[in-house]
mmCIF file of C-alpha atoms and ligand atoms in Angstrom:
data_model
loop_
_atom_site.group_PDB
_atom_site.id
_atom_site.type_symbol
_atom_site.label_atom_id
_atom_site.label_comp_id
_atom_site.label_asym_id
_atom_site.label_seq_id
_atom_site.Cartn_x
_atom_site.Cartn_y
_atom_site.Cartn_z
ATOM 1 C CA MET A 1 11.600 -9.545 18.443
ATOM 2 C CA ALA A 2 11.660 -6.112 16.798
ATOM 3 C CA LEU A 3 13.003 -5.739 13.254
ATOM 4 C CA ILE A 4 14.349 -2.348 14.265
ATOM 5 C CA LYS A 5 14.590 -0.815 17.693
ATOM 6 C CA CYS A 6 15.686 2.785 18.224
ATOM 7 C CA GLU A 7 16.980 3.364 21.733
ATOM 8 C CA ASN A 8 17.509 6.990 22.837
ATOM 9 C CA VAL A 9 18.703 7.885 19.360
ATOM 10 C CA SER A 10 19.998 11.386 18.616
ATOM 11 C CA ILE A 11 21.289 12.377 15.183
ATOM 12 C CA GLY A 12 22.858 15.603 14.000
ATOM 13 C CA TYR A 13 25.006 17.479 11.523
ATOM 14 C CA GLU A 14 28.349 18.939 12.568
ATOM 15 C CA GLY A 15 27.489 19.014 16.220
ATOM 16 C CA GLN A 16 23.960 20.352 15.750
ATOM 17 C CA THR A 17 21.447 17.767 16.901
ATOM 18 C CA VAL A 18 18.340 17.642 14.695
ATOM 19 C CA VAL A 19 16.709 14.457 16.047
ATOM 20 C CA ARG A 20 16.780 13.912 19.787
ATOM 21 C CA ASP A 21 16.179 10.984 22.157
ATOM 22 C CA LEU A 22 14.064 8.884 19.843
ATOM 23 C CA ASN A 23 12.570 5.639 21.145
ATOM 24 C CA PHE A 24 10.430 3.438 18.952
ATOM 25 C CA GLU A 25 10.390 -0.008 17.427
ATOM 26 C CA ILE A 26 9.168 -1.733 14.291
ATOM 27 C CA GLN A 27 7.821 -5.252 14.626
ATOM 28 C CA PRO A 28 7.505 -7.765 11.764
ATOM 29 C CA GLY A 29 4.429 -6.938 9.681
ATOM 30 C CA ASP A 30 3.981 -3.408 11.101
ATOM 31 C CA TYR A 31 3.107 -0.497 8.836
ATOM 32 C CA LEU A 32 4.666 2.621 10.342
ATOM 33 C CA CYS A 33 4.136 6.097 8.922
ATOM 34 C CA ILE A 34 6.618 8.784 9.904
ATOM 35 C CA VAL A 35 4.925 12.178 9.781
ATOM 36 C CA GLY A 36 5.982 15.694 10.744
ATOM 37 C CA GLU A 37 6.540 19.130 9.254
ATOM 38 C CA ASN A 38 9.364 19.963 6.848
ATOM 39 C CA GLY A 39 12.659 20.043 8.677
ATOM 40 C CA SER A 40 11.439 17.833 11.526
ATOM 41 C CA GLY A 41 14.143 15.233 10.877
ATOM 42 C CA LYS A 42 12.320 12.556 8.862
ATOM 43 C CA SER A 43 14.934 12.213 6.103
ATOM 44 C CA THR A 44 17.737 12.333 8.640
ATOM 45 C CA LEU A 45 16.175 9.421 10.509
ATOM 46 C CA VAL A 46 15.735 7.517 7.224
ATOM 47 C CA LYS A 47 19.456 7.957 6.480
ATOM 48 C CA SER A 48 20.347 6.491 9.857
ATOM 49 C CA LEU A 49 17.920 3.567 9.453
ATOM 50 C CA LEU A 50 19.739 2.833 6.184
ATOM 51 C CA SER A 51 23.088 3.110 7.982
ATOM 52 C CA LEU A 52 24.073 5.995 5.697
ATOM 53 C CA LYS A 53 24.466 8.290 8.670
ATOM 54 C CA SER A 54 25.825 7.430 12.089
ATOM 55 C CA VAL A 55 23.946 8.354 15.240
ATOM 56 C CA GLU A 56 25.357 10.803 17.799
ATOM 57 C CA LYS A 57 23.880 9.020 20.758
ATOM 58 C CA GLY A 58 21.869 5.882 21.506
ATOM 59 C CA LYS A 59 21.643 2.957 19.139
ATOM 60 C CA ILE A 60 19.635 1.410 16.328
ATOM 61 C CA VAL A 61 19.339 -2.336 16.834
ATOM 62 C CA PHE A 62 18.424 -4.663 13.966
ATOM 63 C CA GLY A 63 16.725 -7.935 14.911
ATOM 64 C CA ASP A 64 14.549 -10.835 13.799
ATOM 65 C CA GLY A 65 17.085 -11.797 11.132
ATOM 66 C CA LEU A 66 17.019 -8.375 9.458
ATOM 67 C CA LYS A 67 20.451 -7.254 8.338
ATOM 68 C CA GLN A 68 21.221 -3.587 7.799
ATOM 69 C CA ASN A 69 21.725 -4.128 4.084
ATOM 70 C CA GLU A 70 18.435 -5.981 3.636
ATOM 71 C CA ILE A 71 16.063 -3.049 3.787
ATOM 72 C CA GLY A 72 14.169 -2.503 0.536
ATOM 73 C CA TYR A 73 14.478 1.243 -0.024
ATOM 74 C CA LEU A 74 12.449 3.435 -2.334
ATOM 75 C CA PRO A 75 14.036 6.915 -2.355
ATOM 76 C CA GLN A 76 12.298 10.236 -2.901
ATOM 77 C CA GLN A 77 11.542 10.958 -6.562
ATOM 78 C CA THR A 78 13.993 13.840 -6.404
ATOM 79 C CA ASP A 79 16.819 11.433 -5.524
ATOM 80 C CA VAL A 80 16.169 9.121 -8.462
ATOM 81 C CA GLN A 81 18.247 9.429 -11.599
ATOM 82 C CA LYS A 82 15.367 9.603 -14.039
ATOM 83 C CA ASP A 83 17.717 9.753 -17.022
ATOM 84 C CA PHE A 84 19.410 6.517 -16.096
ATOM 85 C CA PRO A 85 19.734 4.647 -19.419
ATOM 86 C CA ALA A 86 18.586 1.252 -18.144
ATOM 87 C CA SER A 87 15.698 -1.023 -18.990
ATOM 88 C CA VAL A 88 12.972 -1.767 -16.465
ATOM 89 C CA SER A 89 14.281 -5.288 -15.841
ATOM 90 C CA GLU A 90 17.807 -3.942 -15.281
ATOM 91 C CA VAL A 91 16.534 -1.448 -12.702
ATOM 92 C CA VAL A 92 14.469 -4.113 -10.913
ATOM 93 C CA ILE A 93 17.241 -6.721 -10.740
ATOM 94 C CA SER A 94 19.731 -4.157 -9.429
ATOM 95 C CA GLY A 95 17.830 -4.419 -6.121
ATOM 96 C CA ARG A 96 19.583 -7.761 -5.642
ATOM 97 C CA LEU A 97 23.038 -6.200 -5.504
ATOM 98 C CA ASN A 98 22.713 -4.707 -2.047
ATOM 99 C CA SER A 99 21.820 -7.847 -0.171
ATOM 100 C CA ARG A 100 24.503 -10.013 -1.783
ATOM 101 C CA GLY A 101 27.376 -7.597 -1.876
ATOM 102 C CA LEU A 102 28.647 -6.395 -5.223
ATOM 103 C CA LYS A 103 29.094 -9.213 -7.704
ATOM 104 C CA PRO A 104 29.660 -8.533 -11.381
ATOM 105 C CA PHE A 105 26.946 -10.916 -12.543
ATOM 106 C CA TYR A 106 23.404 -11.933 -11.688
ATOM 107 C CA THR A 107 22.469 -15.494 -10.822
ATOM 108 C CA ALA A 108 19.439 -17.424 -12.051
ATOM 109 C CA ALA A 109 17.886 -16.849 -8.615
ATOM 110 C CA ASP A 110 18.307 -13.081 -9.068
ATOM 111 C CA LYS A 111 16.581 -13.217 -12.453
ATOM 112 C CA LYS A 112 13.751 -15.294 -11.000
ATOM 113 C CA ALA A 113 13.298 -12.865 -8.091
ATOM 114 C CA ALA A 114 13.172 -9.884 -10.464
ATOM 115 C CA GLU A 115 10.592 -11.612 -12.696
ATOM 116 C CA GLU A 116 8.442 -12.540 -9.712
ATOM 117 C CA LYS A 117 8.390 -8.955 -8.446
ATOM 118 C CA MET A 118 7.568 -7.603 -11.923
ATOM 119 C CA ASP A 119 4.671 -10.089 -12.172
ATOM 120 C CA MET A 120 3.496 -9.178 -8.698
ATOM 121 C CA LEU A 121 3.352 -5.466 -9.564
ATOM 122 C CA GLY A 122 1.952 -5.929 -13.084
ATOM 123 C CA ILE A 123 4.978 -4.461 -14.885
ATOM 124 C CA ARG A 124 6.344 -7.565 -16.629
ATOM 125 C CA ASP A 125 5.222 -6.287 -20.027
ATOM 126 C CA LEU A 126 7.318 -3.144 -19.485
ATOM 127 C CA SER A 127 10.489 -5.116 -18.758
ATOM 128 C CA ARG A 128 12.355 -4.160 -21.955
ATOM 129 C CA GLN A 129 11.259 -0.557 -21.894
ATOM 130 C CA CYS A 130 13.659 2.194 -20.953
ATOM 131 C CA PHE A 131 13.139 3.399 -17.375
ATOM 132 C CA ARG A 132 13.341 7.077 -18.360
ATOM 133 C CA GLU A 133 10.475 6.726 -20.849
ATOM 134 C CA LEU A 134 7.969 5.644 -18.200
ATOM 135 C CA SER A 135 5.294 7.720 -16.487
ATOM 136 C CA GLY A 136 5.825 8.746 -12.857
ATOM 137 C CA GLY A 137 3.432 6.056 -11.610
ATOM 138 C CA GLN A 138 5.118 3.329 -13.661
ATOM 139 C CA ARG A 139 8.530 4.446 -12.418
ATOM 140 C CA GLN A 140 7.367 4.133 -8.807
ATOM 141 C CA ARG A 141 6.170 0.574 -9.481
ATOM 142 C CA VAL A 142 9.548 -0.282 -11.013
ATOM 143 C CA LEU A 143 11.383 1.188 -8.022
ATOM 144 C CA LEU A 144 9.025 -0.650 -5.688
ATOM 145 C CA ALA A 145 9.794 -3.929 -7.479
ATOM 146 C CA ARG A 146 13.491 -3.088 -7.123
ATOM 147 C CA ALA A 147 13.061 -2.448 -3.396
ATOM 148 C CA LEU A 148 11.156 -5.729 -2.999
ATOM 149 C CA CYS A 149 14.059 -7.551 -4.670
ATOM 150 C CA ALA A 150 16.272 -6.301 -1.847
ATOM 151 C CA THR A 151 14.228 -7.496 1.118
ATOM 152 C CA LYS A 152 12.115 -10.209 2.648
ATOM 153 C CA SER A 153 10.997 -8.231 5.661
ATOM 154 C CA LEU A 154 11.158 -4.414 5.505
ATOM 155 C CA LEU A 155 10.322 -1.744 2.940
ATOM 156 C CA LEU A 156 11.394 1.843 3.601
ATOM 157 C CA LEU A 157 9.620 4.424 1.437
ATOM 158 C CA ASP A 158 10.508 8.114 1.538
ATOM 159 C CA GLU A 159 7.548 10.219 0.382
ATOM 160 C CA PRO A 160 6.809 7.802 -2.448
ATOM 161 C CA VAL A 161 3.810 9.593 -3.993
ATOM 162 C CA THR A 162 5.359 13.041 -4.496
ATOM 163 C CA GLY A 163 4.442 14.277 -7.963
ATOM 164 C CA LEU A 164 1.892 11.535 -8.670
ATOM 165 C CA ASP A 165 -1.719 12.414 -9.507
ATOM 166 C CA PRO A 166 -4.504 11.448 -7.063
ATOM 167 C CA ILE A 167 -5.620 8.300 -8.918
ATOM 168 C CA VAL A 168 -2.086 6.940 -9.288
ATOM 169 C CA THR A 169 -1.424 7.879 -5.661
ATOM 170 C CA ALA A 170 -4.477 5.913 -4.475
ATOM 171 C CA GLU A 171 -3.372 2.899 -6.548
ATOM 172 C CA PHE A 172 0.108 3.098 -5.084
ATOM 173 C CA TYR A 173 -1.207 3.204 -1.495
ATOM 174 C CA GLN A 174 -3.464 0.230 -2.278
ATOM 175 C CA LEU A 175 -0.448 -1.699 -3.564
ATOM 176 C CA ILE A 176 1.516 -0.977 -0.398
ATOM 177 C CA ARG A 177 -1.424 -2.096 1.783
ATOM 178 C CA GLU A 178 -1.648 -5.365 -0.179
ATOM 179 C CA ILE A 179 2.082 -6.029 0.055
ATOM 180 C CA ASN A 180 1.987 -5.350 3.793
ATOM 181 C CA ARG A 181 -1.089 -7.477 4.503
ATOM 182 C CA GLU A 182 -0.515 -10.328 2.069
ATOM 183 C CA SER A 183 3.270 -10.718 2.196
ATOM 184 C CA GLY A 184 3.654 -9.653 5.816
ATOM 185 C CA ILE A 185 6.472 -7.311 4.833
ATOM 186 C CA ALA A 186 6.821 -4.461 7.315
ATOM 187 C CA VAL A 187 6.504 -0.971 5.820
ATOM 188 C CA VAL A 188 8.045 2.269 7.025
ATOM 189 C CA MET A 189 6.779 5.237 5.016
ATOM 190 C CA VAL A 190 7.678 8.887 5.362
ATOM 191 C CA SER A 191 4.504 10.720 4.414
ATOM 192 C CA HIS A 192 3.033 14.190 4.114
ATOM 193 C CA ASP A 193 -0.411 12.733 3.669
ATOM 194 C CA ILE A 194 -1.526 12.413 7.258
ATOM 195 C CA GLU A 195 -5.100 11.320 6.458
ATOM 196 C CA SER A 196 -3.925 8.350 4.375
ATOM 197 C CA ALA A 197 -1.187 7.613 6.885
ATOM 198 C CA VAL A 198 -3.671 7.207 9.729
ATOM 199 C CA GLU A 199 -6.038 5.240 7.505
ATOM 200 C CA ASP A 200 -3.447 2.753 6.236
ATOM 201 C CA ALA A 201 -0.701 2.474 8.835
ATOM 202 C CA THR A 202 -0.795 0.398 12.006
ATOM 203 C CA HIS A 203 1.573 2.813 13.776
ATOM 204 C CA ILE A 204 2.460 6.504 13.630
ATOM 205 C CA LEU A 205 5.707 8.220 14.551
ATOM 206 C CA HIS A 206 5.171 11.981 14.658
ATOM 207 C CA LEU A 207 8.508 13.763 14.599
ATOM 208 C CA GLN A 208 9.268 17.262 15.677
ATOM 209 C CA GLU A 209 12.927 17.069 16.563
ATOM 210 C CA THR A 210 11.916 14.323 18.958
ATOM 211 C CA ALA A 211 8.971 11.919 18.907
ATOM 212 C CA LEU A 212 5.883 13.999 19.687
ATOM 213 C CA PHE A 213 3.988 10.735 19.412
ATOM 214 C CA PHE A 214 4.711 7.063 18.812
ATOM 215 C CA GLY A 215 1.981 4.445 19.038
ATOM 216 C CA THR A 216 -0.837 2.839 17.076
ATOM 217 C CA SER A 217 -2.871 4.801 14.547
ATOM 218 C CA ASP A 218 -5.961 4.449 16.736
ATOM 219 C CA GLU A 219 -4.095 5.878 19.722
ATOM 220 C CA TYR A 220 -2.800 8.681 17.511
ATOM 221 C CA ARG A 221 -6.326 9.642 16.387
ATOM 222 C CA LYS A 222 -7.360 9.999 20.024
ATOM 223 C CA SER A 223 -4.180 11.709 21.213
ATOM 224 C CA ARG A 224 -3.814 15.454 21.623
ATOM 225 C CA VAL A 225 -1.029 15.536 19.001
ATOM 226 C CA GLY A 226 -3.094 13.518 16.534
ATOM 227 C CA ARG A 227 -6.271 15.526 17.069
ATOM 228 C CA ASN A 228 -4.407 18.817 16.598
ATOM 229 C CA PHE A 229 -2.658 17.634 13.482
ATOM 230 C CA LEU A 230 -5.608 15.886 11.878
ATOM 231 C CA GLY A 231 -8.160 18.530 12.822
ATOM 232 C CA GLY A 232 -5.996 21.558 12.145
ATOM 233 C CA GLY A 233 -5.925 21.111 8.381
ATOM 234 C CA ASP A 234 -2.151 21.412 8.514
ATOM 235 C CA ASN A 235 -1.033 18.365 6.653
ATOM 236 C CA ALA A 236 2.582 19.399 6.309
HETATM 237 P P1 ADP B 1 12.554 16.445 6.964
HETATM 238 O O1 ADP B 1 12.922 15.248 6.171
HETATM 239 O O2 ADP B 1 11.576 16.170 8.071
HETATM 240 O O3 ADP B 1 12.097 17.603 6.108
HETATM 241 P P2 ADP B 1 15.409 16.703 7.426
HETATM 242 O O4 ADP B 1 15.842 15.454 8.072
HETATM 243 O O5 ADP B 1 15.667 16.863 5.953
HETATM 244 O O6 ADP B 1 13.858 16.960 7.734
HETATM 245 O O7 ADP B 1 16.083 17.940 8.150
HETATM 246 C C1 ADP B 1 16.108 18.088 9.574
HETATM 247 C C2 ADP B 1 17.018 19.268 9.938
HETATM 248 O O8 ADP B 1 18.345 18.926 9.595
HETATM 249 C C3 ADP B 1 16.689 20.562 9.188
HETATM 250 O O9 ADP B 1 16.858 21.627 10.073
HETATM 251 C C4 ADP B 1 17.719 20.603 8.089
HETATM 252 O O10 ADP B 1 18.029 21.930 7.744
HETATM 253 C C5 ADP B 1 18.907 19.902 8.727
HETATM 254 N N1 ADP B 1 19.747 19.209 7.717
HETATM 255 C C6 ADP B 1 19.318 18.269 6.836
HETATM 256 N N2 ADP B 1 20.345 17.829 6.067
HETATM 257 C C7 ADP B 1 21.451 18.503 6.496
HETATM 258 C C8 ADP B 1 22.833 18.504 6.115
HETATM 259 N N3 ADP B 1 23.296 17.689 5.134
HETATM 260 N N4 ADP B 1 23.674 19.322 6.780
HETATM 261 C C9 ADP B 1 23.229 20.136 7.778
HETATM 262 N N5 ADP B 1 21.949 20.189 8.181
HETATM 263 C C10 ADP B 1 21.068 19.394 7.559
#
């Protein structure tokens, strides 16, 4: 059963449809990259997957035990409050709030989950440091640990490597591959980096108002859309 199934989904702003008649699904353990030029509707679709924006038409069905509020979300760097005066461990544990509803305290299980994720991502020794004092790469690891605290089955990452240098970017992609393969957590990543997307992901959704392509990465490489996009040097 699909974790998420989009059936004839259209989404818009004030009557103007920007994403039209989308059909695709995400199965447990999939790694889906959403690619497409600026303005093609990627962020709009992300908002609807997070239930932050209602759809105009069609429906988004959550299955296989996934609840709408149990998606681990890593927002774009530009959306993150970098000046937030919180420690690393406070940022990580805040990922537990979403899936339990707002409670004014954390349980022992929450603390354990946060520590496990910090160990997993090699950031335990940063736990008392202030989030705003970290490098961009460290901040992404902290936000990834936070997202992992919120989910057992699906990570949603919106252009997670923007602003990171090539080495840190490669390390981040490696981490995502490991999490996907070893923990079986499904990954949905909005990406500008088409080469890495095709290399790492199992599936590609290429948006241009509607789905120009949805299928496996291998199929995408062979498809007309994929060949044009990959060969054309236009990685937008
Ligand atoms: P992408 O993430 O692929 O760059 P977006 O989802 O941000 O694309 O945008 C898709 C289209 O929707 C664009 O034409 C954009 O101008 C429009 N759009 C995005 N956000 C809003 C908004 N809040 N109000 C009106 N139009 C919007």
